[in-house]
Amino acid sequence: MKARHHLRTIVTSAVAISLGLTTAACGSSGGNSSSGRARVTFSYLWTGNEAKALEGIIAEFNKSQDKITVVGVSSPDFQKQLASMSAAKGTFDISDNFGNGVGSWASKGILTPLDSYIQADHVDTGDFVPAAMNQMKYKGHTYSLPIAVHDFELLYNKTEFAAAGISAPPTTMEDLATDIAKLTKVDASGNITQLGLGNPDTGTTMTTLGYAFGGTWDGPDGATPSPDNPANIAAVEFYRQNIIDKYGAAKVAKFTAGWGQYMSAQDPFYTGKVAMIIDGEWQPVSIPTTNPSLQWAVANIPYPAAKPNLAGTTQLTASTLFIPTNAAHKAEAFEFMKYLTGAAGMAAFTKALGNLPARTSLLDSNTYASIPQFSMWLQNLKNPNVHALASQPYSQQYSSDLATAFKSVLDGSKTPQDAMASVAAGAKQYPSS
Amino acid sequence: MVKRQHAVRRRQSLRGLAFASPYLVGFAIFIAWPVAASAWYSLTDFNLFQPPHFVGLGNYRHMLHDKVFWKSLTNTVYLTVVGVPLGLALSLIGALILNHPVRGQPLYRALVYLPTIVPVVVSGYLWRWLMNPQYGYIDELLRLLHLPQPLWLDDPAWGKPAVLLVTLWTVGGMTVIFLAALRNVPKELYEAAAMDGAGPIARFWHVTWPMISPVTLFQVIVSTIAYLQVFTQPYLLAQTRLNTSSAGPENSMLSYSMYLFQNAFVYLKMGYASAMAWVLFLVTMAVTVSILLNAKRWVHDGSR
């Protein structure tokens, strides 16, 4: 009898401890701080210096508040982010994602629609760059707000240009082809020692070139994959003809395999192994700290000579903020979102990270004057030829399939026509809503 | 009296169940329930965030028309069919060599086993450097030998051999198991065979091979299952700068498990991924059963 009583005591205690721990764990997010303020957890994917800059802005927000305390958590793990959002009660109230992921998540009911908050607080969404704002919407509702945007321009090595006798950056695709040939060097055994045009990220380079040739990757309606658009094929064909066919897929692959890490001291553009790249506005912040001696400049991405109306074409990507549907403090999270995406918060954030502001009213701001050559990226956001990939339920799989197809052109195993046709065939099975 | 014995037995059974309950509850919650749930999800369209929508055998039918699914399956079959015999042969040869009484034998054994204790992520990244066509030691060695230097990770034809190379690097674990089996072969059998005039090759085929065949069967089954589920090595080798889901040129390194992972956690197609998991389970079961049935022909169980 005594033993049985003993056992019952142990079991009861164990259950009580377990329940206590579980309750404590569940209660660790979304609660109220001891000061009575609502505690908003901001889980962000940024790390390192970017996270440090963000923490400074969070501290500023907290100072200005007597109702909300934001706690920042650097968590660069997409899977963890998804896992948290799949539970009935999440571990964070606000987080960030890339613009072309909005549609996919919105279609799955992961994101809180922001329309009512935007209306109630009279947030002027008309000030956001239109291409970025389009990515924030799915089926007529707004699910995210952009905190920063990025566009892509042509960076070139001035020293290599001078050595090759090129006095100005290329303005047309025809000029670009000529300059690639002049800037590519091959040794006696046929090995490439310098490449005229590199591609820090094949997917971004190719899709940007597609826009520069007048193509679209999501059809005229902006919601249907169109990989086999003739201009897209022309863009991939341009890269193939001027680099892969000319110097050999195996030689190019061997050369690119020896490139150092992106944006490190061994980055091929920083070391002069690559004379031109199509890349984003973070480079003006990175280059002076990583390789201050690099003589470089930036120009608009060239356009086909026969289509001067395509001058200044670029691709835009966006960093966004969203509130998951399982957030505990949605209204408070939106208050913080409003602060971060407001003019002052956004300027501080984008300046610290070397990103472009998503607000058109900030494009002429002096805030960014100290970043060298930043104005090219900033001002080009005003160009009507700014394009962005759609944020649809299919976007993730589409990007993945395009990356595989581009790779097959680069390794010489497929023609651009065949590669894009295979993506188009696969796209017929993408989710529609 | 009988009633009392019955009560004691019942109490003992309950006590036994109580002691086993941590495992039983854990099994029910963390294994049995997820397995049953995945069977149900395989019949649904489920994205993790919205209620599953019943689609019957739709996911299974979709596999028939999914080219990437077949590519991943073909790649996995290739890795299994080539990797399992190659791994067995290498580990057995290694064990036979290490079984010879030579000076420093423990050191050699430790060296053979060493790669097995290196974390697979570390070795994966190490191999990426070794196979770099510009700076890698492997192509450098091939260059010295005047042999062609493949683009291991950039040529669709060499993606799978690269995965095999990395996987076979850890063959030391199998070698150690074979070594233990070789140690258990009775010396008298070799002596008797030698007295009957058997040479080294005859002794291997008529003494060693039959005597280690149960261990060989174990190794075949375990390595076959491991190859059918291979994930980490190709995932690491194919990884791109931006940490996106990549599977090498032409999806040449896309294993079945990688594609399953992509569907589940990148595209959030949990229903389709569950169906793929069940197909993998059934294929693994079928292969294992066929190996076991076939084993009667070549495994020496000691009773004959």
Short mmCIF file of N, CA, C and O in Angstrom, two decimals, chain A residues 4 79 82 85-86 104-110 192 200-201 204 249-251 253-259 262 273 396-397 400-401 404 407-408 411 413-414 425 429 431, chain B residues 11 18 47-50 62 65-68 129 132-135 143 149 151 153-156 241-242 245-251 259 261-263 265-269:
data_model
loop_
_atom_site.label_atom_id
_atom_site.label_comp_id
_atom_site.label_asym_id
_atom_site.label_seq_id
_atom_site.Cartn_x
_atom_site.Cartn_y
_atom_site.Cartn_z
N ARG A 4 2.57 1.57 -3.30
CA ARG A 4 1.66 2.09 -4.32
C ARG A 4 1.49 3.62 -4.18
O ARG A 4 1.47 4.36 -5.14
N GLN A 79 14.01 26.79 -42.15
CA GLN A 79 13.22 25.65 -41.68
C GLN A 79 12.65 25.90 -40.30
O GLN A 79 11.52 25.55 -40.00
N LEU A 82 9.75 28.25 -40.64
CA LEU A 82 8.55 27.54 -41.10
C LEU A 82 7.95 26.69 -39.99
O LEU A 82 6.74 26.67 -39.78
N MET A 85 5.99 28.63 -37.60
CA MET A 85 4.72 29.15 -38.13
C MET A 85 3.69 28.06 -38.34
O MET A 85 2.51 28.34 -38.56
N SER A 86 4.14 26.80 -38.29
CA SER A 86 3.18 25.70 -38.50
C SER A 86 2.48 25.32 -37.19
O SER A 86 1.49 24.61 -37.21
N SER A 104 3.55 32.52 -52.23
CA SER A 104 3.54 31.11 -51.82
C SER A 104 3.04 30.98 -50.38
O SER A 104 2.19 30.15 -50.08
N TRP A 105 3.57 31.82 -49.50
CA TRP A 105 3.17 31.72 -48.09
C TRP A 105 1.75 32.25 -47.87
O TRP A 105 1.01 31.69 -47.06
N ALA A 106 1.41 33.30 -48.60
CA ALA A 106 0.05 33.85 -48.44
C ALA A 106 -0.98 32.81 -48.88
O ALA A 106 -2.02 32.64 -48.23
N SER A 107 -0.70 32.10 -49.97
CA SER A 107 -1.65 31.10 -50.46
C SER A 107 -1.84 29.96 -49.48
O SER A 107 -2.84 29.25 -49.53
N LYS A 108 -0.89 29.76 -48.59
CA LYS A 108 -0.98 28.68 -47.61
C LYS A 108 -1.53 29.18 -46.28
O LYS A 108 -1.59 28.43 -45.30
N GLY A 109 -1.89 30.43 -46.23
CA GLY A 109 -2.49 30.97 -45.01
C GLY A 109 -1.50 31.22 -43.89
O GLY A 109 -1.88 31.30 -42.73
N ILE A 110 -0.21 31.36 -44.24
CA ILE A 110 0.81 31.56 -43.21
C ILE A 110 0.86 33.03 -42.77
O ILE A 110 1.22 33.32 -41.64
N ILE A 192 41.37 29.53 -69.25
CA ILE A 192 40.95 30.92 -69.04
C ILE A 192 41.67 31.48 -67.82
O ILE A 192 41.73 30.82 -66.77
N PRO A 200 27.95 36.16 -60.39
CA PRO A 200 27.97 35.81 -58.96
C PRO A 200 26.85 34.86 -58.59
O PRO A 200 27.00 34.00 -57.74
N ASP A 201 25.70 35.02 -59.24
CA ASP A 201 24.59 34.09 -59.03
C ASP A 201 23.92 33.88 -60.38
O ASP A 201 23.35 34.82 -60.95
N THR A 204 20.16 34.92 -60.90
CA THR A 204 19.91 36.37 -60.94
C THR A 204 20.47 36.98 -62.21
O THR A 204 19.82 37.82 -62.85
N ALA A 249 32.60 25.05 -72.49
CA ALA A 249 31.89 24.87 -71.22
C ALA A 249 32.83 24.31 -70.15
O ALA A 249 32.81 24.75 -68.99
N ALA A 250 33.67 23.35 -70.55
CA ALA A 250 34.57 22.72 -69.57
C ALA A 250 35.60 23.72 -69.05
O ALA A 250 35.91 23.75 -67.86
N LYS A 251 36.13 24.54 -69.97
CA LYS A 251 37.13 25.53 -69.56
C LYS A 251 36.52 26.58 -68.63
O LYS A 251 37.14 26.99 -67.64
N ALA A 253 33.87 26.14 -66.76
CA ALA A 253 33.53 25.49 -65.47
C ALA A 253 34.79 25.33 -64.62
O ALA A 253 34.76 25.55 -63.40
N LYS A 254 35.89 24.98 -65.27
CA LYS A 254 37.14 24.80 -64.53
C LYS A 254 37.59 26.14 -63.93
O LYS A 254 38.01 26.20 -62.78
N PHE A 255 37.45 27.19 -64.72
CA PHE A 255 37.88 28.51 -64.25
C PHE A 255 36.99 28.98 -63.09
O PHE A 255 37.48 29.44 -62.06
N THR A 256 35.69 28.82 -63.26
CA THR A 256 34.77 29.31 -62.21
C THR A 256 34.90 28.48 -60.93
O THR A 256 34.67 29.00 -59.85
N ALA A 257 35.29 27.21 -61.07
CA ALA A 257 35.45 26.36 -59.87
C ALA A 257 36.57 26.87 -58.98
O ALA A 257 36.59 26.59 -57.78
N GLY A 258 37.48 27.62 -59.57
CA GLY A 258 38.61 28.13 -58.78
C GLY A 258 38.35 29.48 -58.15
O GLY A 258 39.22 30.04 -57.50
N TRP A 259 37.13 30.01 -58.32
CA TRP A 259 36.83 31.31 -57.74
C TRP A 259 36.74 31.23 -56.23
O TRP A 259 36.25 30.25 -55.66
N TYR A 262 32.38 34.40 -52.53
CA TYR A 262 31.71 35.63 -52.92
C TYR A 262 31.88 36.71 -51.84
O TYR A 262 31.70 36.45 -50.65
N LYS A 273 39.90 38.57 -61.53
CA LYS A 273 39.72 37.39 -62.39
C LYS A 273 38.50 37.56 -63.29
O LYS A 273 38.37 36.89 -64.31
N GLN A 396 8.78 29.51 -55.83
CA GLN A 396 9.92 28.78 -55.26
C GLN A 396 10.39 27.67 -56.21
O GLN A 396 11.57 27.54 -56.51
N GLN A 397 9.41 26.89 -56.67
CA GLN A 397 9.76 25.77 -57.55
C GLN A 397 10.26 26.27 -58.91
O GLN A 397 11.17 25.70 -59.50
N SER A 400 13.86 27.31 -58.66
CA SER A 400 14.69 26.11 -58.58
C SER A 400 14.84 25.46 -59.96
O SER A 400 15.95 25.09 -60.37
N ASP A 401 13.73 25.37 -60.70
CA ASP A 401 13.78 24.77 -62.04
C ASP A 401 14.58 25.63 -63.00
O ASP A 401 15.33 25.11 -63.85
N THR A 404 18.29 25.09 -62.40
CA THR A 404 18.76 23.84 -63.00
C THR A 404 18.91 23.99 -64.51
O THR A 404 19.89 23.52 -65.12
N LYS A 407 21.90 26.13 -65.46
CA LYS A 407 23.12 25.35 -65.23
C LYS A 407 23.36 24.40 -66.41
O LYS A 407 24.50 24.19 -66.82
N SER A 408 22.27 23.83 -66.94
CA SER A 408 22.43 22.88 -68.06
C SER A 408 22.91 23.60 -69.32
O SER A 408 23.57 22.99 -70.16
N ASP A 411 26.72 24.24 -68.60
CA ASP A 411 27.61 23.08 -68.73
C ASP A 411 27.57 22.51 -70.15
O ASP A 411 28.18 21.47 -70.43
N SER A 413 25.20 21.13 -71.82
CA SER A 413 24.41 19.93 -72.09
C SER A 413 23.08 20.24 -72.76
O SER A 413 22.44 19.35 -73.32
N LYS A 414 22.63 21.49 -72.71
CA LYS A 414 21.36 21.84 -73.36
C LYS A 414 21.46 23.19 -74.06
O LYS A 414 22.22 24.07 -73.62
N ALA A 425 7.58 22.98 -69.70
CA ALA A 425 6.81 21.72 -69.59
C ALA A 425 6.55 21.39 -68.12
O ALA A 425 5.43 21.02 -67.74
N GLN A 429 2.72 21.78 -64.25
CA GLN A 429 2.29 21.04 -63.05
C GLN A 429 2.41 21.88 -61.77
O GLN A 429 2.20 21.36 -60.68
N PRO A 431 1.54 24.47 -58.75
CA PRO A 431 0.26 24.81 -58.11
C PRO A 431 -0.26 26.13 -58.64
O PRO A 431 0.50 27.04 -58.93
N ARG B 11 -0.26 -8.44 -11.54
CA ARG B 11 0.46 -7.29 -10.98
C ARG B 11 1.86 -7.17 -11.61
O ARG B 11 2.33 -6.09 -11.94
N ALA B 18 4.56 -0.97 -16.87
CA ALA B 18 4.88 0.35 -16.33
C ALA B 18 6.34 0.70 -16.57
O ALA B 18 6.66 1.82 -16.97
N ASN B 47 0.05 21.06 -47.16
CA ASN B 47 1.20 21.98 -47.21
C ASN B 47 1.71 22.37 -45.82
O ASN B 47 2.48 23.33 -45.69
N LEU B 48 1.29 21.69 -44.81
CA LEU B 48 1.74 21.90 -43.42
C LEU B 48 0.94 22.98 -42.69
O LEU B 48 0.89 22.99 -41.47
N PHE B 49 0.34 23.89 -43.44
CA PHE B 49 -0.33 25.03 -42.80
C PHE B 49 -1.85 24.99 -42.92
O PHE B 49 -2.54 25.63 -42.16
N GLN B 50 -2.33 24.31 -43.93
CA GLN B 50 -3.77 24.23 -44.12
C GLN B 50 -4.22 22.79 -43.97
O GLN B 50 -3.41 21.87 -44.15
N HIS B 62 0.94 10.98 -59.66
CA HIS B 62 1.78 12.11 -60.10
C HIS B 62 3.23 11.65 -60.29
O HIS B 62 3.93 12.12 -61.21
N HIS B 65 4.41 10.60 -63.71
CA HIS B 65 4.65 11.61 -64.76
C HIS B 65 5.69 12.65 -64.34
O HIS B 65 5.96 13.57 -65.10
N ASP B 66 6.24 12.48 -63.15
CA ASP B 66 7.19 13.47 -62.64
C ASP B 66 8.61 13.07 -63.06
O ASP B 66 9.21 12.15 -62.52
N LYS B 67 9.14 13.82 -64.04
CA LYS B 67 10.47 13.48 -64.59
C LYS B 67 11.55 13.57 -63.52
O LYS B 67 12.50 12.78 -63.52
N VAL B 68 11.43 14.56 -62.64
CA VAL B 68 12.47 14.73 -61.61
C VAL B 68 12.45 13.55 -60.63
O VAL B 68 13.49 13.10 -60.15
N TRP B 129 36.70 20.64 -51.84
CA TRP B 129 38.00 21.25 -52.16
C TRP B 129 38.91 20.28 -52.88
O TRP B 129 39.58 20.64 -53.84
N ASN B 132 38.08 20.10 -56.47
CA ASN B 132 38.07 21.34 -57.24
C ASN B 132 39.00 21.20 -58.44
O ASN B 132 40.17 20.85 -58.29
N PRO B 133 38.48 21.46 -59.65
CA PRO B 133 39.32 21.22 -60.84
C PRO B 133 40.49 22.20 -60.98
O PRO B 133 41.42 21.95 -61.72
N GLN B 134 40.42 23.32 -60.26
CA GLN B 134 41.49 24.31 -60.36
C GLN B 134 42.59 24.06 -59.33
O GLN B 134 43.76 24.10 -59.64
N TYR B 135 42.17 23.81 -58.08
CA TYR B 135 43.16 23.69 -57.00
C TYR B 135 43.17 22.33 -56.32
O TYR B 135 44.02 22.08 -55.48
N ARG B 143 46.62 14.74 -63.04
CA ARG B 143 47.46 15.49 -64.00
C ARG B 143 48.87 14.92 -64.02
O ARG B 143 49.46 14.72 -65.08
N GLN B 149 41.40 14.94 -66.26
CA GLN B 149 40.98 15.52 -64.98
C GLN B 149 39.51 15.95 -65.08
O GLN B 149 39.21 16.96 -65.69
N LEU B 151 35.68 17.30 -64.34
CA LEU B 151 35.04 18.37 -63.57
C LEU B 151 34.04 17.69 -62.65
O LEU B 151 32.86 17.58 -62.95
N LEU B 153 32.30 18.12 -59.97
CA LEU B 153 31.02 18.66 -59.50
C LEU B 153 30.32 19.53 -60.54
O LEU B 153 29.26 20.07 -60.28
N ASP B 154 30.93 19.68 -61.71
CA ASP B 154 30.33 20.55 -62.73
C ASP B 154 29.99 19.81 -64.02
O ASP B 154 29.49 20.42 -64.95
N ASP B 155 30.29 18.54 -64.08
CA ASP B 155 29.98 17.77 -65.27
C ASP B 155 28.92 16.72 -64.88
O ASP B 155 29.15 15.92 -63.97
N PRO B 156 27.77 16.71 -65.59
CA PRO B 156 26.71 15.76 -65.22
C PRO B 156 27.19 14.30 -65.19
O PRO B 156 26.69 13.49 -64.43
N ARG B 241 26.25 28.51 -53.58
CA ARG B 241 26.62 29.61 -52.72
C ARG B 241 25.46 30.14 -51.90
O ARG B 241 25.58 30.44 -50.74
N LEU B 242 24.31 30.25 -52.54
CA LEU B 242 23.19 30.89 -51.85
C LEU B 242 22.37 29.90 -51.02
O LEU B 242 21.27 30.22 -50.59
N SER B 245 18.20 25.02 -52.94
CA SER B 245 18.13 23.58 -53.20
C SER B 245 18.76 23.29 -54.55
O SER B 245 18.21 23.61 -55.58
N SER B 246 19.95 22.73 -54.52
CA SER B 246 20.65 22.43 -55.76
C SER B 246 20.95 20.93 -55.78
O SER B 246 21.08 20.30 -54.74
N ALA B 247 21.06 20.38 -56.96
CA ALA B 247 21.33 18.95 -57.05
C ALA B 247 22.38 18.67 -58.11
O ALA B 247 22.38 17.61 -58.73
N GLY B 248 23.26 19.63 -58.34
CA GLY B 248 24.34 19.44 -59.31
C GLY B 248 23.85 19.65 -60.73
O GLY B 248 22.64 19.79 -60.98
N PRO B 249 24.80 19.65 -61.68
CA PRO B 249 24.40 19.87 -63.07
C PRO B 249 23.45 18.78 -63.56
O PRO B 249 23.68 17.60 -63.31
N GLU B 250 22.40 19.21 -64.23
CA GLU B 250 21.41 18.26 -64.76
C GLU B 250 20.79 17.39 -63.67
O GLU B 250 20.44 16.24 -63.93
N ASN B 251 20.75 17.88 -62.46
CA ASN B 251 20.23 17.10 -61.32
C ASN B 251 20.98 15.77 -61.16
O ASN B 251 20.42 14.78 -60.67
N TYR B 259 15.26 14.70 -53.13
CA TYR B 259 14.05 15.17 -53.79
C TYR B 259 12.86 15.14 -52.83
O TYR B 259 12.01 16.02 -52.84
N PHE B 261 13.14 15.57 -49.62
CA PHE B 261 13.38 16.73 -48.75
C PHE B 261 12.93 18.03 -49.43
O PHE B 261 12.27 18.87 -48.81
N GLN B 262 13.29 18.16 -50.71
CA GLN B 262 12.90 19.37 -51.44
C GLN B 262 11.39 19.53 -51.47
O GLN B 262 10.85 20.62 -51.23
N ASN B 263 10.70 18.43 -51.76
CA ASN B 263 9.24 18.50 -51.82
C ASN B 263 8.64 18.85 -50.47
O ASN B 263 7.69 19.64 -50.37
N PHE B 265 10.21 20.26 -47.59
CA PHE B 265 10.63 21.45 -46.85
C PHE B 265 10.97 22.66 -47.71
O PHE B 265 11.13 23.75 -47.18
N VAL B 266 11.09 22.49 -49.01
CA VAL B 266 11.32 23.65 -49.87
C VAL B 266 10.01 24.03 -50.57
O VAL B 266 9.58 25.17 -50.53
N TYR B 267 9.35 23.02 -51.18
CA TYR B 267 8.09 23.30 -51.89
C TYR B 267 6.86 23.11 -50.99
O TYR B 267 5.74 23.36 -51.42
N LEU B 268 7.07 22.62 -49.78
CA LEU B 268 6.00 22.37 -48.80
C LEU B 268 4.90 21.44 -49.34
O LEU B 268 3.73 21.61 -49.04
N LYS B 269 5.30 20.47 -50.16
CA LYS B 269 4.34 19.47 -50.65
C LYS B 269 4.44 18.24 -49.74
O LYS B 269 5.06 17.23 -50.11
#
